[in-house]
Tab-separated table of C-alpha atoms and ligand atoms in Angstrom:
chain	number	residue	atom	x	y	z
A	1	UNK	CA	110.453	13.995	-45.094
A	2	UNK	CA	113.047	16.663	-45.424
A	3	UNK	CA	112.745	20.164	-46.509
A	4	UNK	CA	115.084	22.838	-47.872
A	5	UNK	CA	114.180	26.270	-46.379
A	6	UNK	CA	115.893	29.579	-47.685
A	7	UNK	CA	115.544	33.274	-46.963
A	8	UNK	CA	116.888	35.803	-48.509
A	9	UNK	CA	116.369	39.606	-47.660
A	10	UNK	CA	116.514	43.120	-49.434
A	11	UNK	CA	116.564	46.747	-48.677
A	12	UNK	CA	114.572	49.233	-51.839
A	13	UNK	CA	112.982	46.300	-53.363
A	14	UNK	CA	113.547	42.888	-54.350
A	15	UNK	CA	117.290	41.939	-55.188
A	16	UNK	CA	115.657	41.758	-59.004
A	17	UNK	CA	114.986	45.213	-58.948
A	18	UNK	CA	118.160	46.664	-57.711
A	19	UNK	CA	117.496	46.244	-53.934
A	20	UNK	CA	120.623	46.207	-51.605
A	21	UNK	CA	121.195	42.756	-50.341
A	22	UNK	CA	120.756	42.229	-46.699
A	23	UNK	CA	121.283	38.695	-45.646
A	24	UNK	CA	120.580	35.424	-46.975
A	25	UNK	CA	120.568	31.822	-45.042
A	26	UNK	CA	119.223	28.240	-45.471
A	27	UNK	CA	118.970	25.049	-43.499
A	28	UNK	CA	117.749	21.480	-44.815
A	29	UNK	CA	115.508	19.982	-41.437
A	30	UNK	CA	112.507	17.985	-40.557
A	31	UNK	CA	108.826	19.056	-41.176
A	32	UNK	CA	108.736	19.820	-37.336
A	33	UNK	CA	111.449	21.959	-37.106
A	34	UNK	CA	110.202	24.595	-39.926
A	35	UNK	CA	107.645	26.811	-38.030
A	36	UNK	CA	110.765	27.342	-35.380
A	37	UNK	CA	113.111	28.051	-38.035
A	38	UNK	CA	110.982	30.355	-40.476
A	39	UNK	CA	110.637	32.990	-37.530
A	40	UNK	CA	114.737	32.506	-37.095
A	41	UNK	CA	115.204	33.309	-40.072
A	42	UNK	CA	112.354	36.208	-40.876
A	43	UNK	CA	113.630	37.736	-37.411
A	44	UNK	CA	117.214	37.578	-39.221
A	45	UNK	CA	116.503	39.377	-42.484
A	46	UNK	CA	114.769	42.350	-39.569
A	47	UNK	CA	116.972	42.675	-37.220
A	48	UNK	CA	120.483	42.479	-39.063
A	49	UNK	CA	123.929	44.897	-38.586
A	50	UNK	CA	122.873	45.749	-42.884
A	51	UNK	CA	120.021	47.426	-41.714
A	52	UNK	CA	116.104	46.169	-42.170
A	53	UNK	CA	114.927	44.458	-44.538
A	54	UNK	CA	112.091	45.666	-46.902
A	55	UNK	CA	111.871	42.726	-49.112
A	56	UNK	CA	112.328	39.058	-47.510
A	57	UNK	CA	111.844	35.587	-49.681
A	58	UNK	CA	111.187	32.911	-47.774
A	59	UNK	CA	111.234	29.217	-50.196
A	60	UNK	CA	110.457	26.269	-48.696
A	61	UNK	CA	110.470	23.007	-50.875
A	62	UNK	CA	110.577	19.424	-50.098
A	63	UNK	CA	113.671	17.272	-50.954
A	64	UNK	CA	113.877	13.803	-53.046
A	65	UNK	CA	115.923	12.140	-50.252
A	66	UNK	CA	117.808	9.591	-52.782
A	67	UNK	CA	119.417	12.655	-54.319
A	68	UNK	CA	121.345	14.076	-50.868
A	69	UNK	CA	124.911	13.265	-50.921
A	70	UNK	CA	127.152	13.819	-47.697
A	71	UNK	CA	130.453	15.136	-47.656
A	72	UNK	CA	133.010	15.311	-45.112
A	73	UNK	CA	133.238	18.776	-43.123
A	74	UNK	CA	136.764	20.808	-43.933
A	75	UNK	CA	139.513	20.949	-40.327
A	76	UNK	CA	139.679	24.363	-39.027
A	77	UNK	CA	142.413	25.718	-38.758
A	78	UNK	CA	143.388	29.185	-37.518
A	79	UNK	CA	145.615	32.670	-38.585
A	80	UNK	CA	145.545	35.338	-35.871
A	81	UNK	CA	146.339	38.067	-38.641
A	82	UNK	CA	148.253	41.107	-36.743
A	83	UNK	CA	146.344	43.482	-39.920
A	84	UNK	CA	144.249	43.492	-42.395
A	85	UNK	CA	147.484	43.517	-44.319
A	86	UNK	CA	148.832	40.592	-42.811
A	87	UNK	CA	145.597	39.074	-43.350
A	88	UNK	CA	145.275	39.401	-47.269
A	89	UNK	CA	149.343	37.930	-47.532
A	90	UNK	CA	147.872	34.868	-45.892
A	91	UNK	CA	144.946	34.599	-48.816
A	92	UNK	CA	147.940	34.584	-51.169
A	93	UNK	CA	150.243	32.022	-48.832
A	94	UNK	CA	147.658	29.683	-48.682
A	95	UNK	CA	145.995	29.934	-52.655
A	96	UNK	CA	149.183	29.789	-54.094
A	97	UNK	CA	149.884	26.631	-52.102
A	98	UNK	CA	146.797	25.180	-53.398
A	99	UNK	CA	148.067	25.676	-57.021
A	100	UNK	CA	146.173	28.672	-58.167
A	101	UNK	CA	148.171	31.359	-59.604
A	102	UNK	CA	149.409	34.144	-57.934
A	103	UNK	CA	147.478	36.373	-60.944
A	104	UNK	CA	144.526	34.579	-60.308
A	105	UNK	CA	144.659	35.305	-56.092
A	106	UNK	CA	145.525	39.252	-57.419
A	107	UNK	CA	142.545	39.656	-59.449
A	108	UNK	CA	139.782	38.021	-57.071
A	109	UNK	CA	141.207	40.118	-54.689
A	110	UNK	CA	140.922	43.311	-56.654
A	111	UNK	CA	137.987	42.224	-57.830
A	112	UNK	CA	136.282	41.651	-54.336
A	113	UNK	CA	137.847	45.078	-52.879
A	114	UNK	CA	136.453	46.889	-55.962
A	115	UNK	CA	132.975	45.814	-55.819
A	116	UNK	CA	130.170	48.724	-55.971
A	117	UNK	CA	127.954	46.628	-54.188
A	118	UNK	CA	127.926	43.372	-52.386
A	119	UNK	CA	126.789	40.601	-54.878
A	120	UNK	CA	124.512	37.938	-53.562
A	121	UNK	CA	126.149	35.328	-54.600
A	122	UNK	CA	129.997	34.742	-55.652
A	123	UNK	CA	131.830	34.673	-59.070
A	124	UNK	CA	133.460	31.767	-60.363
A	125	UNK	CA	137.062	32.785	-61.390
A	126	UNK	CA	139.979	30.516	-63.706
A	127	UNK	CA	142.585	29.413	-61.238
A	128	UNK	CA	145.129	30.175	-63.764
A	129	UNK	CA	144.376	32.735	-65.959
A	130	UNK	CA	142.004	34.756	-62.884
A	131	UNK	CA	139.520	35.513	-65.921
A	132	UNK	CA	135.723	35.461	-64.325
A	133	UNK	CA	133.844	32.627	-66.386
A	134	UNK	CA	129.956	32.940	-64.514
A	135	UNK	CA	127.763	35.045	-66.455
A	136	UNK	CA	125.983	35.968	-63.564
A	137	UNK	CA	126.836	40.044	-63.279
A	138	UNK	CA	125.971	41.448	-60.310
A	139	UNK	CA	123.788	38.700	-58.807
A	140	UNK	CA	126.306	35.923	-58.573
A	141	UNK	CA	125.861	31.885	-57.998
A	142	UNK	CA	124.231	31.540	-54.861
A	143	UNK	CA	125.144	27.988	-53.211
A	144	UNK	CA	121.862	26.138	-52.075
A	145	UNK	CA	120.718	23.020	-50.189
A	146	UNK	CA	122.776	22.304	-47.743
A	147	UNK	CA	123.144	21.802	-44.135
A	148	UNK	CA	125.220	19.858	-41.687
A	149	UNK	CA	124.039	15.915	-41.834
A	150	UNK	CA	123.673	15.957	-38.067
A	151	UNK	CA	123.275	19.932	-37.167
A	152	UNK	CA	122.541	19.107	-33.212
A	153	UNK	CA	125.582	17.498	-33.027
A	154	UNK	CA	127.513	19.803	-35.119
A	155	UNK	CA	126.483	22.955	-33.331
A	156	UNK	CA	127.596	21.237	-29.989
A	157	UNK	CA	131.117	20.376	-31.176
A	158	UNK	CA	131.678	23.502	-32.646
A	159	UNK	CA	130.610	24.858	-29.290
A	160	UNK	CA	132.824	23.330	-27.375
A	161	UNK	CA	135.881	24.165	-30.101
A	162	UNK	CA	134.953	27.872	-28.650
A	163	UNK	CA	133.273	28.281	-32.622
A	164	UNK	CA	130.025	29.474	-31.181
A	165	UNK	CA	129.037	32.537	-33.982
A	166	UNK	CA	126.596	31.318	-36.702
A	167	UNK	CA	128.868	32.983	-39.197
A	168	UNK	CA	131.406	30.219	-38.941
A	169	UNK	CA	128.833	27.329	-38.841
A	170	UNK	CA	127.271	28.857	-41.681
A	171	UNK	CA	130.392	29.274	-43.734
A	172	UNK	CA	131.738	25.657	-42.882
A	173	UNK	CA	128.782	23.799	-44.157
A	174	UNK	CA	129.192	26.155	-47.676
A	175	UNK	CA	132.888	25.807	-47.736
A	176	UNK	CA	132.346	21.965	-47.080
A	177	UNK	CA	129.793	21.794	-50.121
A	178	UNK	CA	132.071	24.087	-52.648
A	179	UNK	CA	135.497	22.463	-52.086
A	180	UNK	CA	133.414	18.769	-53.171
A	181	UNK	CA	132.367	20.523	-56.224
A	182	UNK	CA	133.706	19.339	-59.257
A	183	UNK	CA	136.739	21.245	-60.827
A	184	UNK	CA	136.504	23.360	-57.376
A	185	UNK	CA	140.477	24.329	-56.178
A	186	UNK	CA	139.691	26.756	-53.641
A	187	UNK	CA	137.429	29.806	-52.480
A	188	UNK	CA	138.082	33.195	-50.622
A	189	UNK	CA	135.382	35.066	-48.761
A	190	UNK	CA	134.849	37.627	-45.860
A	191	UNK	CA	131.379	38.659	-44.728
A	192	UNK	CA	129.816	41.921	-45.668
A	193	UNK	CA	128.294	41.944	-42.418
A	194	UNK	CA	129.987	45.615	-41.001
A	195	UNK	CA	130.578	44.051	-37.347
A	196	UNK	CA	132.459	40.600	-38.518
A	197	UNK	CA	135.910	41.084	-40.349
A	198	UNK	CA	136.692	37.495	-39.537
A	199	UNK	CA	137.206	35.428	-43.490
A	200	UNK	CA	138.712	32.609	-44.715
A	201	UNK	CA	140.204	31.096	-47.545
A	202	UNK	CA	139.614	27.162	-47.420
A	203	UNK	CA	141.659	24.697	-50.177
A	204	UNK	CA	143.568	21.297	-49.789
A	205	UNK	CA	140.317	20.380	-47.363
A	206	UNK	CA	141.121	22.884	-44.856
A	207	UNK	CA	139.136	25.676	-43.999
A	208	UNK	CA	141.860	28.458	-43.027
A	209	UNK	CA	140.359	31.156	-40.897
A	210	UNK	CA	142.143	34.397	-41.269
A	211	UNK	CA	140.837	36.607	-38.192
A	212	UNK	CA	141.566	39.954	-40.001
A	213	UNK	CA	140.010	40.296	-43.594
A	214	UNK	CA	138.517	44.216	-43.369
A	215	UNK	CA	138.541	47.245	-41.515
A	216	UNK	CA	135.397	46.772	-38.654
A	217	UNK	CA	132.707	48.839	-39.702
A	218	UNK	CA	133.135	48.306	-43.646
A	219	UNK	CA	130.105	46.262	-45.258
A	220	UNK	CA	132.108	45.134	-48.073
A	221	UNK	CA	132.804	41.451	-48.633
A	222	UNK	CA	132.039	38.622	-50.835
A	223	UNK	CA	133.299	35.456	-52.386
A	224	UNK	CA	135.512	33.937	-55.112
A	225	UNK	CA	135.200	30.426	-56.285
A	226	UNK	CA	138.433	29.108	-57.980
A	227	UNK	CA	138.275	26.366	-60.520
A	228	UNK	CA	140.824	24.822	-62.522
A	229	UNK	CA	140.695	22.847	-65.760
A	230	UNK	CA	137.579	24.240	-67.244
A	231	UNK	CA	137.650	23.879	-70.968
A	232	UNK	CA	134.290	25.112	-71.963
A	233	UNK	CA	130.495	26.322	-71.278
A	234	UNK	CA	129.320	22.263	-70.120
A	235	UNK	CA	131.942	22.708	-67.725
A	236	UNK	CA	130.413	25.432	-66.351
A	237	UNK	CA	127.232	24.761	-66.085
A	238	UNK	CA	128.095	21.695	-64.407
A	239	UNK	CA	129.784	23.492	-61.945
A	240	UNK	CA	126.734	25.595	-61.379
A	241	UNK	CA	124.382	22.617	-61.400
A	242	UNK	CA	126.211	21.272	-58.489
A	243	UNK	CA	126.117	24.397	-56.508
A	244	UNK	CA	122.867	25.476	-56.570
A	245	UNK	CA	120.937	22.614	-57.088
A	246	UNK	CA	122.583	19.515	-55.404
A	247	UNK	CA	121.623	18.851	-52.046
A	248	UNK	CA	124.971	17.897	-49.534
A	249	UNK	CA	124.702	17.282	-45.872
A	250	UNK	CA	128.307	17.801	-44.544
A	251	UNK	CA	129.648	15.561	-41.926
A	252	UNK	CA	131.334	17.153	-39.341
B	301	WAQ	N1	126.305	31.312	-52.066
B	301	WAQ	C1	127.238	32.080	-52.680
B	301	WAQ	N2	127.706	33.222	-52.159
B	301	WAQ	C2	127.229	33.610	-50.977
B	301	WAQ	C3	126.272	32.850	-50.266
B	301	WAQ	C4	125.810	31.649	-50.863
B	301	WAQ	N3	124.898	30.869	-50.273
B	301	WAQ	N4	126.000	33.494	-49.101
B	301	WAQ	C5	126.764	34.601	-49.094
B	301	WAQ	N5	127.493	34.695	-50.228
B	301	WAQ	C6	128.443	35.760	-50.609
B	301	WAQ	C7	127.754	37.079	-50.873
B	301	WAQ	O1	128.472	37.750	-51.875
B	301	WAQ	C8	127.893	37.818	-49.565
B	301	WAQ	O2	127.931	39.207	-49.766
B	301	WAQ	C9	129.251	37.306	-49.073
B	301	WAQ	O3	129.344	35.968	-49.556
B	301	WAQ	C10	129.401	37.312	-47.576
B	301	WAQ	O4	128.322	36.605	-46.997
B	301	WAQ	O5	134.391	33.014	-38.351
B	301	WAQ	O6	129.362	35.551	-42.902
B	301	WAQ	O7	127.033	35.554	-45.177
B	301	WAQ	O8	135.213	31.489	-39.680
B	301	WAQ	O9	128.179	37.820	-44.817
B	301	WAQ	C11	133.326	33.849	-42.846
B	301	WAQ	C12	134.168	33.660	-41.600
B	301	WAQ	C13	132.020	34.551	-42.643
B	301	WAQ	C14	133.460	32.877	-40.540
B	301	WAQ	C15	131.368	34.710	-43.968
B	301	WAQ	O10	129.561	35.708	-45.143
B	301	WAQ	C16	134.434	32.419	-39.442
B	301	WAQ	C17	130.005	35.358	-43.922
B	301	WAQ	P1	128.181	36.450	-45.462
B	302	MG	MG1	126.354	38.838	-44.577
């Protein structure tokens, strides 16, 4: 049997009561492997560059293998940005290529370098009209169970592509599992971790790392899902349905 396990970790309280998110990770594994990966995770949400936890959620369900659903993993590719500057033109080279709307690139942008605090999750923005259509606030949809189908095997040929940080593992199995969502064009993100200005943008199945996304030392980040087409609230929720509850093992 398979099980989904997910942490997610707090400073002043529980998220729900205002705390300051502090990290927040999941795998999908074996009965076996869950002791092992519990204290991984716990150890994460005490020991992180945010600062200690105070609050820390671990859920741990089983999952109704007949509902997983594989995807391929997104190819990798790379922008050595010379700036931050040089960075964010990429987000709007590469968007724009994709078919979302120059406006639409603008305001997630402002949007994520505005921020008061790091959301949780990410907002779901039109790919034309850059309007946010989640009714999440400040929480955000968080993406949930997933994991790469054969994470052994991934882990060792990221490895050996010199990908070795869990940041980029972590982000290519939730890129992988966003882009398959339906009406999903494209999605921007850089960590809010204060020592990792590495981000990406990933559309047209490519995940494009973009090596300068911050200033080091800043905590702010986030992400922006962009989807086009979306006529009305089924739509949405749809969307949502997908991303937090389906379970995807990406194939890398
Ligand atoms: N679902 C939706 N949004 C999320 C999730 C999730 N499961 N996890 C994180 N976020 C949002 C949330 O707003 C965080 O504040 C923000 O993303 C950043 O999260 O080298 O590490 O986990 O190629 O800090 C990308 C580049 C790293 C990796 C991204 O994000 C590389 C990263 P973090
Ligand atoms: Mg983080």
């Amino acid at each position: 049997m398979l099980y989904s396990i997910r942490m997610r970790a707090s400073q002043g309280g529980a998220h729900e009561d205002g705390g300051h998110h502090i990290s927040g990770a999941e795998r999908i594994l074996n009965k076996d492997d869950l002791p092992k990966m519990a204290e991984e995770l716990v150890r994460r949400a005490l020991y992180h560059s945010k600062g200690t936890a105070d609050f820390i959620r671990l859920t741990i369900d089983d999952i109704e293998e007949e509902k997983i659903i594989s995807v391929p993993a997104l190819s990798i590719e790379t922008y050595e940005a010379k700036d931050v500057a040089d960075g964010h033109k990429e987000v709007y080279r590469f968007l724009q290529k994709a078919g979302i709307s120059k406006l639409a690139v603008k305001k997630a942008m402002e949007f994520l370098l505005n921020l008061p605090e790091n959301l949780r999750g990410a907002a779901l923005f039109d790919a034309q009209s850059g309007k946010r259509l989640d009714d999440t606030g400040m929480r955000g949809i968080r993406v949930t169970r997933m994991d790469f189908q054969n994470p052994v095997k991934a882990n060792a040929v990221l490895n050996q592509q010199g990908f070795k940080d869990v940041h980029l593992h972590e982000a290519i199995v939730l890129a992988s599992k966003v882009l398959s969502a339906p009406h999903m064009v494209g999605e921007l993100c850089w960590s809010d971790d204060p020592d990792y200005i590495v981000g990406y943008v990933s559309a047209d199945n490519t995940y494009h790392r973009i090596t300068k996304m911050k200033p080091l030392h800043s905590s702010q980040g986030g992400r922006v899902f962009f989807v086009d087409a979306v006529q009305n609230e089924n739509d949405i929720a749809q969307i949502k349905r997908y991303l937090e509850n389906q379970v995807v093992l990406v194939d890398l």
